[in-house]
Structures are given as C-alpha cells and as structure tokens.
Coordinates of C-alpha atoms in Angstrom, one line a residue:
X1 CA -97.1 -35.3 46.2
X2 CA -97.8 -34.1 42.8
X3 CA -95.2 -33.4 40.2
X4 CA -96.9 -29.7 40.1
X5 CA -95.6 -28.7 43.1
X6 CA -91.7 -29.6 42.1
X7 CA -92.5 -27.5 38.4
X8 CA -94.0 -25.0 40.0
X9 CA -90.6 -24.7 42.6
X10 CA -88.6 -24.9 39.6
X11 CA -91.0 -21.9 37.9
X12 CA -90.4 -19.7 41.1
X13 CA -86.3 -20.1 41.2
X14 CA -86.4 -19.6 37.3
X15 CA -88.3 -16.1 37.9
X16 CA -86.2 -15.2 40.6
X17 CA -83.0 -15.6 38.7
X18 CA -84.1 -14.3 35.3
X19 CA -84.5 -10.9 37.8
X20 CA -80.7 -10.1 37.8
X21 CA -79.9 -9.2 34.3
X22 CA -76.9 -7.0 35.2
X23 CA -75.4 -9.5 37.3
X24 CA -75.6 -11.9 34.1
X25 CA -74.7 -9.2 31.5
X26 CA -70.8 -8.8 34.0
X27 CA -70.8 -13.1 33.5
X28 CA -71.4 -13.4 30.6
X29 CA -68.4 -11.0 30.0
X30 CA -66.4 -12.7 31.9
X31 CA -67.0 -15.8 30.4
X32 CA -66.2 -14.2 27.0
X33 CA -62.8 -12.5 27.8
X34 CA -61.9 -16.1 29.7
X35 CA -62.8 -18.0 26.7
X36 CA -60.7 -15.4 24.5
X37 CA -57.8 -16.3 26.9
X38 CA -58.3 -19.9 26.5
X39 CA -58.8 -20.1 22.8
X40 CA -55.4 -18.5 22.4
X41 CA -53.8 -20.7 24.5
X42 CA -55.4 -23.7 22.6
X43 CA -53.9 -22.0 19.7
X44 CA -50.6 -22.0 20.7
X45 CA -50.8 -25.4 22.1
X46 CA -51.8 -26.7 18.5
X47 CA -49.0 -24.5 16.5
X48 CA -46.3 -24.4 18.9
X49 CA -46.9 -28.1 20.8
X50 CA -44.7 -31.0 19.9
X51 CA -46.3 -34.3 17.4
X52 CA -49.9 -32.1 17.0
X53 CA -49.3 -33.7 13.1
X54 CA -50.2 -30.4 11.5
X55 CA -52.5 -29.2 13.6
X56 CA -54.3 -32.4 14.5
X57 CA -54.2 -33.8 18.4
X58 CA -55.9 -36.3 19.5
X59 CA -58.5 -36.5 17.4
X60 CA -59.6 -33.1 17.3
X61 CA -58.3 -30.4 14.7
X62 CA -57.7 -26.9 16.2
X63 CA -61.2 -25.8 15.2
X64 CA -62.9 -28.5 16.7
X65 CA -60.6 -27.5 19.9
X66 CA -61.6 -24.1 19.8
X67 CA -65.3 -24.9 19.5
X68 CA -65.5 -26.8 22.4
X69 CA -63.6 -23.9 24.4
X70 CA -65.8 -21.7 23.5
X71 CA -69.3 -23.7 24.3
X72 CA -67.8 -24.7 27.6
X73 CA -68.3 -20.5 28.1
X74 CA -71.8 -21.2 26.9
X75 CA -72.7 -24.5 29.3
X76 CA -70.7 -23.2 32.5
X77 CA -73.9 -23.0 34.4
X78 CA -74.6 -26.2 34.4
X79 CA -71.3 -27.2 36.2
X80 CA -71.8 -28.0 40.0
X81 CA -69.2 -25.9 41.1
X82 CA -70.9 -23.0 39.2
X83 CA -74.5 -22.2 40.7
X84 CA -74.3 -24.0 44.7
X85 CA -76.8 -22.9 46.7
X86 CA -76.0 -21.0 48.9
X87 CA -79.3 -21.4 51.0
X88 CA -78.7 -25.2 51.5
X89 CA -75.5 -25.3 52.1
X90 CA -76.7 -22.2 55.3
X91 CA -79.4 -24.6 56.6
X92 CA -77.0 -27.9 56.2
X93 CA -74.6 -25.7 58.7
X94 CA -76.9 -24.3 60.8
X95 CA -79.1 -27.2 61.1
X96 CA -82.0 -26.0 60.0
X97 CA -82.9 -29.0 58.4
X98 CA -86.0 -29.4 60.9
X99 CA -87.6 -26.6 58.7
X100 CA -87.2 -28.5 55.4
X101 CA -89.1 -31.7 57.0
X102 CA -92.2 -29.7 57.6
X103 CA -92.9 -28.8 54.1
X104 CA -95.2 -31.1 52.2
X105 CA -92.3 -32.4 49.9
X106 CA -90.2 -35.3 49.2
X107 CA -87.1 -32.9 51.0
X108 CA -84.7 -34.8 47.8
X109 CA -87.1 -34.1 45.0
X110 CA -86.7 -30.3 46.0
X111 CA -83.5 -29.9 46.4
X112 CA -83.1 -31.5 42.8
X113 CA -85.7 -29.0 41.6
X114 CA -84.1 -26.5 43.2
X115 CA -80.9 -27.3 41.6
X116 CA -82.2 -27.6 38.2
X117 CA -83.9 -24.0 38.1
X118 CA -80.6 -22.1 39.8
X119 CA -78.6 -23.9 36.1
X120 CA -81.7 -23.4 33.8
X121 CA -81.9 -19.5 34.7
X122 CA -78.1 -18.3 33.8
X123 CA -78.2 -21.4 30.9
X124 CA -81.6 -19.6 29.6
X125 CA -80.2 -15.6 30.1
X126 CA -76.5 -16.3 28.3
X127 CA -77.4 -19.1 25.8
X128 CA -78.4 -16.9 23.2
X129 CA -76.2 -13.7 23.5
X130 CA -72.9 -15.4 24.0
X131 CA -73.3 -18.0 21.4
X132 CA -74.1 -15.4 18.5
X133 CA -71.2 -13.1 20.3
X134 CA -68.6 -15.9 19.6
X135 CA -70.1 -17.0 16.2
X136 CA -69.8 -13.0 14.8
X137 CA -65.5 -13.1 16.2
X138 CA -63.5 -13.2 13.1
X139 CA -61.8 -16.8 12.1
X140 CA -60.3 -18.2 13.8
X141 CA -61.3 -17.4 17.0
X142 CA -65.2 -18.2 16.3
X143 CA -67.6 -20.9 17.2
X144 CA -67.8 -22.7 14.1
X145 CA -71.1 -24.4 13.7
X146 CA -71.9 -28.0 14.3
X147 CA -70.6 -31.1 12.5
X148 CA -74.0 -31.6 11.2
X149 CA -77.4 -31.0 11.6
X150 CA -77.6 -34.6 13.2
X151 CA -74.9 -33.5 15.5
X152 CA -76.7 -30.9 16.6
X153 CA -79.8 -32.5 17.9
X154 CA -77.3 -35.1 19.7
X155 CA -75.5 -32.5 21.2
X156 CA -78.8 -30.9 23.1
X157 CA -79.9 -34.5 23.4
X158 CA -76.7 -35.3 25.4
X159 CA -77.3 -31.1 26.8
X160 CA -80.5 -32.4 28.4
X161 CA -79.0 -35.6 30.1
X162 CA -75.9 -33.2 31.6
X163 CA -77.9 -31.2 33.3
X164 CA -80.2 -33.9 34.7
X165 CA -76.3 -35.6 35.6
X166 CA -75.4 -32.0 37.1
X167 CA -78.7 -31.7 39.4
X168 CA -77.5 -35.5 40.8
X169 CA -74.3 -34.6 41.7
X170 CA -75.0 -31.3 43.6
X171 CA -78.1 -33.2 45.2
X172 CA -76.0 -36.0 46.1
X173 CA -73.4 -33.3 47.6
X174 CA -76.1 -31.8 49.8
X175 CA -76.6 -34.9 51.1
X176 CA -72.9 -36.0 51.7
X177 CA -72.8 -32.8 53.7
X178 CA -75.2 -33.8 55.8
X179 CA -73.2 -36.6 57.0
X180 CA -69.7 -35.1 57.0
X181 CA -69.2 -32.1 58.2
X182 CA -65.7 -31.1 56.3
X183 CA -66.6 -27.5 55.8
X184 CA -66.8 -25.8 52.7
X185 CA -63.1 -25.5 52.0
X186 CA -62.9 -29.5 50.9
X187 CA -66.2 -29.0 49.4
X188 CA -65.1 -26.9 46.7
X189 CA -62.0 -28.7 46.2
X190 CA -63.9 -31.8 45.3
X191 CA -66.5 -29.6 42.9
X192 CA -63.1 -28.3 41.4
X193 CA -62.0 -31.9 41.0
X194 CA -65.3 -32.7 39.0
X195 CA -65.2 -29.7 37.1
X196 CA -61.9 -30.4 36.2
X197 CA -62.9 -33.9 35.1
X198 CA -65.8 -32.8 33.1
X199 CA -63.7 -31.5 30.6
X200 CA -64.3 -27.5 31.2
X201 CA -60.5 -26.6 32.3
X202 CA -58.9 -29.0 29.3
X203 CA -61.5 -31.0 26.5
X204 CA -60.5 -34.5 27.7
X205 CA -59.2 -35.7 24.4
X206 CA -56.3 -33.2 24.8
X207 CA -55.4 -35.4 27.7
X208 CA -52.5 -38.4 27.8
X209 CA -53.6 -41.3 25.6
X210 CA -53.8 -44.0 28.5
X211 CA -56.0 -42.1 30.1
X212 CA -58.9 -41.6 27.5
X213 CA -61.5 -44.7 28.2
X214 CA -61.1 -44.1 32.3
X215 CA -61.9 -40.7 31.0
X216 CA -64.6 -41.5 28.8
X217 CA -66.4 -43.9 31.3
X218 CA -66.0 -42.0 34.6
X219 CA -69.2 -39.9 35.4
X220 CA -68.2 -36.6 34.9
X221 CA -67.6 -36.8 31.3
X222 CA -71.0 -36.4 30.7
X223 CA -71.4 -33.2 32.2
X224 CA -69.5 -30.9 29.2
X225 CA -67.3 -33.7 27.3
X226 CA -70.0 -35.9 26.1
X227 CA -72.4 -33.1 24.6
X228 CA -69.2 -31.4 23.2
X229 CA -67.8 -34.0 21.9
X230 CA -71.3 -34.7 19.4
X231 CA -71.1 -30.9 18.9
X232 CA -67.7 -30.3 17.1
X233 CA -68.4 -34.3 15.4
X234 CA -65.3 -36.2 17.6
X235 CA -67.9 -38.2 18.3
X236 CA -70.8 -39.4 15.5
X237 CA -74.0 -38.6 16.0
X238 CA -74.9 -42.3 15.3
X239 CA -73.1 -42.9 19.2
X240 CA -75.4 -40.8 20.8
X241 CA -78.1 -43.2 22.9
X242 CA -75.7 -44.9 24.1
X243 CA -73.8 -41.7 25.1
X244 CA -77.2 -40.4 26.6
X245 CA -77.8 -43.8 27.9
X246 CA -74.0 -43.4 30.0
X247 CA -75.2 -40.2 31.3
X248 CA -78.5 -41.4 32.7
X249 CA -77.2 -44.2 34.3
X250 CA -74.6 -42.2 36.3
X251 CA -77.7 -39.9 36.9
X252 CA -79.5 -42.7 38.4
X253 CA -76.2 -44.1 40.1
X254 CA -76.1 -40.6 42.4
X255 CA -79.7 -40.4 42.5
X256 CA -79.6 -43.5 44.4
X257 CA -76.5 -43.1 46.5
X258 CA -78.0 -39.7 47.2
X259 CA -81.7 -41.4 48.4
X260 CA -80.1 -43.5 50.2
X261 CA -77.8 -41.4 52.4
X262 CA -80.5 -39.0 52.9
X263 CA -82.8 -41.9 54.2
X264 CA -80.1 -43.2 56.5
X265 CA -79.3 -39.9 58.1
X266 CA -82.9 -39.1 58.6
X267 CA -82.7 -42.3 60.8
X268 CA -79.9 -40.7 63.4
X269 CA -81.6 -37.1 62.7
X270 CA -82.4 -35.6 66.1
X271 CA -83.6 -32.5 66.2
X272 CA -83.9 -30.4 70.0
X273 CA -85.7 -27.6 70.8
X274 CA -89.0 -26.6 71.7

C-alpha cells in the first residue's frame, strides 16, 4: 500500500481538527492559566525550598525551570494521555474491529497515522499563539528564549522524534487493549503514569538525585524531557543525536511490541455474524 494513502489519512484528520478553533481558543486558555499556576509554584519551590543554592536545583536555575513549565503548555498535545481517540478506543469495545480489516490498509500504519494528525492539529493551532503569549508576560514569569540558536534546532530535532515516540505509545496502547480488556479506568491511570514520567507534571531534573539516569534512560523521557531539556541548555546541543538516537529506538522498541501483539491477536481474532 502506498505511503499516499497514510499522508493523505493524516491530511484528512489534520483538516478536521484545524475546524474547531473555539474549542482550541478555551485550551489554549487553559493551558495558559495552568502554566501561570505552575510557574508560581516553581517559584516558590526555588525561593522558599531548602539547599536550591541561590536559586540553582539540580542543574537548572529558576529561569530554565520556568521555561520548561511553560513549553510543556506549548507541547501538551503531543502527550498520549492528551488527544486518545476516542473512535478506537469505541470500535476496540464494541468489536468493531471486523470493519477496520476490510479497508485496504496496513490496520497499524493507520492507527499511527491517525494518531499523528489528532497531535499535529492542536500542536499546529496553539504553537504560535501561546508561545508569543508567554514570551510578551513580564519577567519573570516569561518564556525566555533558547540557550542558543544550536539549541534550538536540537530542541525541534528532539520535538520531531517525541511525537514519532508519542504516536508509538498510543498505537502500541490500542493494541494492548485489544488483548486486555481492563476498561478505560486503568487505561488512563497508566497514560497518567507516562505522562507523569515524561516530565509534564514536574521537569525530571527537579526529581531525587538517585533517580535521574533511570529517569533519563526510561522511554518516556523523550516525550517532553529530552526536547526541553536542549531547549532551556541543561543539556548541550552537541548531545543531541544521541538524545534523538534514544528516542527512536524506544519508538522502534513499541513499534515492534505493538506489530507484534497486533499480529498475534489477529491469530485468535474471530469475528461472528453474517
């Protein structure tokens, strides 16, 4: 099957969320006033908080802190816990899956391209508007601007591999679904658990000392921490292919778990009915 049909799926899904402007116009507020919240509470974390050495923690001065609060407003989309959709997750429960297996598709390369245009349509809408929002909010609650120019090309670098990452996982969850049958109560405890891990709730360097390289290493870091950590310069631009090269090999770890459940319970699929 040509790779036109998956760009043009991706096309379709992009259209159809760029429609609802004033659905993103009340998100995008909401991710403003809950990064307003945040930033203050990473400000009194850094000037009230015990051994921050005058306003340094863990490798990351208060500015850098507040940067990376603030683009985690900006990236949210991209989160699997974020933008599910709510059409597979219908057919998994109803078992409608017989109607995905007519269409002339590879039924994983879908649902990836279908995951990839339900994060690039918010991402796309809010990107713009919400980053010059928090750049214009006086010091120092503002985005402050990259480490360096070299950082910056890093950071969408790394932005790239994060969502490729993200479309994994929720693909990969589609397919677990299939198999186990927890309802959707477990479901989003285990997409709050990666989004947690990620970094979007608390930038991982904040966290306790012994836990940083499991941090660094487990998969989810590459969703927000990696791209936000060659944003605000914690990490050198000169580190990123092999921070890239981390994300895409986590990306091809799910893609294959995913493939490979899918295949398996295609196997035991029966489907009645006439």
């Amino acid at each position: 099957m040509p790779v036109t049909a998956y760009l043009s799926l991706v096309r379709i899904q992009l259209i159809s969320g760029l429609k609802f402007r004033a659905a993103a116009w009340a998100k995008m507020s909401t991710f403003i006033f809950y990064g307003f919240v945040h930033v203050v509470l990473i400000q009194i974390f850094y000037r009230f908080g015990e051994n921050t050495g005058a306003g340094f923690t863990a490798g990351m001065n208060m500015g850098q802190a507040i940067s990376y609060v603030w683009l985690i407003q900006v990236i949210a989309h991209i989160l699997p816990a974020m933008s599910v959709d709510s059409e597979v997750w219908q057919k998994i429960r109803n078992s409608d899956i017989g109607i995905e297996l007519c269409r002339p598709l590879d039924l994983y390369a879908h649902g990836f391209a279908r995951a990839a245009a339900l994060r690039l349509a918010p991402l796309l809408m809010q990107l713009a508007p919400v980053t010059l929002i928090i750049m214009l909010l006086p010091a120092p609650y503002n985005l402050q601007g990259p480490a360096s120019l070299a950082n910056l090309f890093a950071a969408m670098l790394a932005l790239a591999a994060a969502l490729l990452l993200a479309c994994a996982c929720i693909t990969f969850t589609y397919t677990l679904l299939m198999r186990v049958t927890w309802g959707e109560g477990p479901t989003h405890i285990v997409l709050g658990l990666i989004t947690l891990l990620s970094g979007a709730e608390l930038p991982l360097q904040l966290w306790a000392d012994w836990t940083q390289a499991i941090l660094y290493w487990q998969p989810f870091a590459g969703l927000v921490d990696i791209p936000l950590r060659l944003y605000t310069g914690t990490l050198p631009a000169v580190a990123v292919w092999s921070a890239v090269g981390l994300q895409l090999a986590w990306t091809l770890v799910f893609i294959i778990l995913g493939r490979f459940l899918l295949n398996r319970q295609f196997r035991r699929l029966v489907i009645q009915g006439g």
